[in-house]
Amino acid sequence: MATSTQWIKQSDVWGSMASSLCLAHCLATPFLFAAHTGHVHGHHSSPLWWGFLDIVFIVISFVAVFWSVKNTSKKWMKLALWSFWAVLAGIILNEKLQFIALAEALIYVPSIALVILHLYNRRYCQCLTENCCTKADEL
């Protein structure tokens, strides 16, 4: 029980780490597969485990946003965290299912935004008491 409580208290740390790792994953992908194409001719797909990392990052990010939103003192932070998570999840889903053509660099915007929002939330928007998220404190 103490472990889950500790994780909840550190949800912004986990969220910023997951978003940072997601960003590093997205930045590294073109370089890794450009180097890989020199070794394997005619093989244009990434390994299954590499694509699975997107799902792992988005799930960790979802849990982190869920708990960060429950513990933030600012209403706008709740909206911002969920909005950027939804955009990130939408871009990843679109990448997997190829609904519409999007620029690859578009994924950097919600990833960077989530890192910044989690760090900001951790520093300035934490509920320190049971009653901190009252209507007067939300603005």
Coordinates of C-alpha atoms in Angstrom, one line a residue:
M1 CA 0.0 0.0 0.0
A2 CA 2.8 2.4 0.8
T3 CA 4.4 1.7 -2.6
S4 CA 1.3 2.7 -4.5
T5 CA 0.9 5.8 -2.3
Q6 CA 4.5 6.7 -3.1
W7 CA 3.9 6.2 -6.8
I8 CA 0.9 8.5 -6.7
K9 CA 2.8 11.2 -4.9
Q10 CA 5.6 10.9 -7.6
S11 CA 3.2 10.8 -10.6
D12 CA 4.6 14.0 -12.0
V13 CA 8.1 12.6 -11.9
W14 CA 7.0 9.4 -13.6
G15 CA 5.0 11.4 -16.1
S16 CA 7.9 13.6 -17.0
M17 CA 10.2 10.6 -17.2
A18 CA 7.8 8.7 -19.5
S19 CA 7.3 11.7 -21.7
S20 CA 11.0 12.3 -21.9
L21 CA 11.7 8.6 -22.8
C22 CA 8.9 8.8 -25.4
L23 CA 10.6 11.9 -26.8
A24 CA 14.0 10.2 -26.9
H25 CA 12.4 7.1 -28.5
C26 CA 10.8 9.3 -31.2
L27 CA 14.1 11.2 -31.8
A28 CA 16.2 8.0 -32.0
T29 CA 13.9 6.1 -34.3
P30 CA 14.9 7.8 -37.6
F31 CA 18.6 7.5 -36.8
L32 CA 18.4 3.9 -35.7
F33 CA 16.5 2.7 -38.7
A34 CA 18.6 4.8 -41.1
A35 CA 21.6 2.9 -39.8
H36 CA 19.7 -0.3 -39.9
T37 CA 18.8 0.0 -43.6
G38 CA 22.5 -0.3 -44.5
H39 CA 22.6 -3.7 -42.9
V40 CA 19.4 -5.2 -44.1
H41 CA 18.3 -4.6 -47.7
G42 CA 14.6 -4.7 -48.4
H43 CA 13.5 -4.8 -44.8
H44 CA 11.6 -1.6 -44.0
S45 CA 9.8 -2.4 -40.8
S46 CA 10.9 -1.8 -37.3
P47 CA 11.2 -4.6 -34.8
L48 CA 7.9 -5.5 -33.0
W49 CA 9.4 -4.6 -29.6
W50 CA 10.4 -1.1 -30.8
G51 CA 6.8 -0.3 -31.8
F52 CA 5.5 -1.8 -28.6
L53 CA 7.5 0.9 -26.6
D54 CA 5.0 3.5 -27.9
I55 CA 2.2 1.7 -26.2
V56 CA 4.2 1.2 -23.0
F57 CA 5.0 5.0 -22.8
I58 CA 1.4 6.0 -23.5
V59 CA 0.1 3.7 -20.8
I60 CA 2.6 4.9 -18.2
S61 CA 1.8 8.5 -19.3
F62 CA -2.0 7.8 -18.9
V63 CA -1.5 6.6 -15.3
A64 CA 0.8 9.5 -14.5
V65 CA -1.7 12.1 -15.9
F66 CA -4.6 10.4 -14.1
W67 CA -2.9 10.7 -10.7
S68 CA -1.3 14.1 -11.4
V69 CA -4.8 15.5 -12.3
K70 CA -6.2 14.1 -9.0
N71 CA -3.5 15.9 -7.0
T72 CA -3.2 19.2 -8.8
S73 CA -4.6 22.4 -7.3
K74 CA -5.2 24.1 -10.7
K75 CA -8.2 23.5 -12.9
W76 CA -6.3 24.6 -16.0
M77 CA -3.6 22.1 -15.3
K78 CA -6.1 19.2 -15.4
L79 CA -7.3 20.4 -18.8
A80 CA -3.8 20.9 -20.2
L81 CA -2.5 17.5 -19.0
W82 CA -5.5 15.6 -20.4
S83 CA -5.5 17.6 -23.7
F84 CA -1.8 17.0 -24.4
W85 CA -2.1 13.3 -23.4
A86 CA -5.1 13.0 -25.8
V87 CA -3.1 14.6 -28.6
L88 CA -0.1 12.3 -28.0
A89 CA -2.3 9.2 -27.8
G90 CA -4.1 10.3 -31.0
I91 CA -0.8 10.8 -32.9
I92 CA 0.5 7.4 -31.8
L93 CA -2.8 5.8 -32.7
N94 CA -2.7 7.5 -36.1
E95 CA 0.9 6.4 -36.6
K96 CA 0.0 2.8 -35.9
L97 CA -3.2 2.8 -38.0
Q98 CA -2.2 5.4 -40.6
F99 CA -5.5 7.3 -40.8
I100 CA -4.1 10.5 -42.1
A101 CA -0.6 11.6 -43.2
L102 CA 1.0 13.7 -40.4
A103 CA 4.5 15.1 -40.1
E104 CA 6.7 12.9 -37.9
A105 CA 7.9 15.9 -36.0
L106 CA 4.3 16.6 -34.8
I107 CA 4.7 14.1 -32.0
Y108 CA 7.4 16.2 -30.3
V109 CA 4.9 19.0 -29.4
P110 CA 2.7 17.0 -27.0
S111 CA 5.7 15.0 -25.6
I112 CA 7.6 18.2 -24.7
A113 CA 4.4 19.8 -23.4
L114 CA 3.8 16.9 -21.1
V115 CA 7.3 17.0 -19.7
I116 CA 7.0 20.7 -19.0
L117 CA 3.5 20.4 -17.6
H118 CA 4.4 17.6 -15.2
L119 CA 7.5 19.5 -14.0
Y120 CA 5.4 22.7 -13.6
N121 CA 2.7 20.8 -11.8
R122 CA 5.2 19.1 -9.5
R123 CA 6.7 22.5 -8.6
Y124 CA 3.7 24.8 -8.4
C125 CA 0.4 23.0 -8.3
Q126 CA 0.5 20.3 -5.7
C127 CA -2.2 19.8 -3.1
L128 CA -0.4 19.8 0.3
T129 CA -3.6 19.3 2.4
E130 CA -6.8 17.3 2.0
N131 CA -8.9 20.4 1.2
C132 CA -6.5 22.3 -1.1
C133 CA -8.5 21.7 -4.3
T134 CA -11.5 23.8 -3.3
K135 CA -13.3 26.1 -5.7
A136 CA -11.4 29.2 -4.6
D137 CA -8.0 27.4 -5.0
E138 CA -8.7 26.1 -8.6
L139 CA -8.1 29.4 -10.4

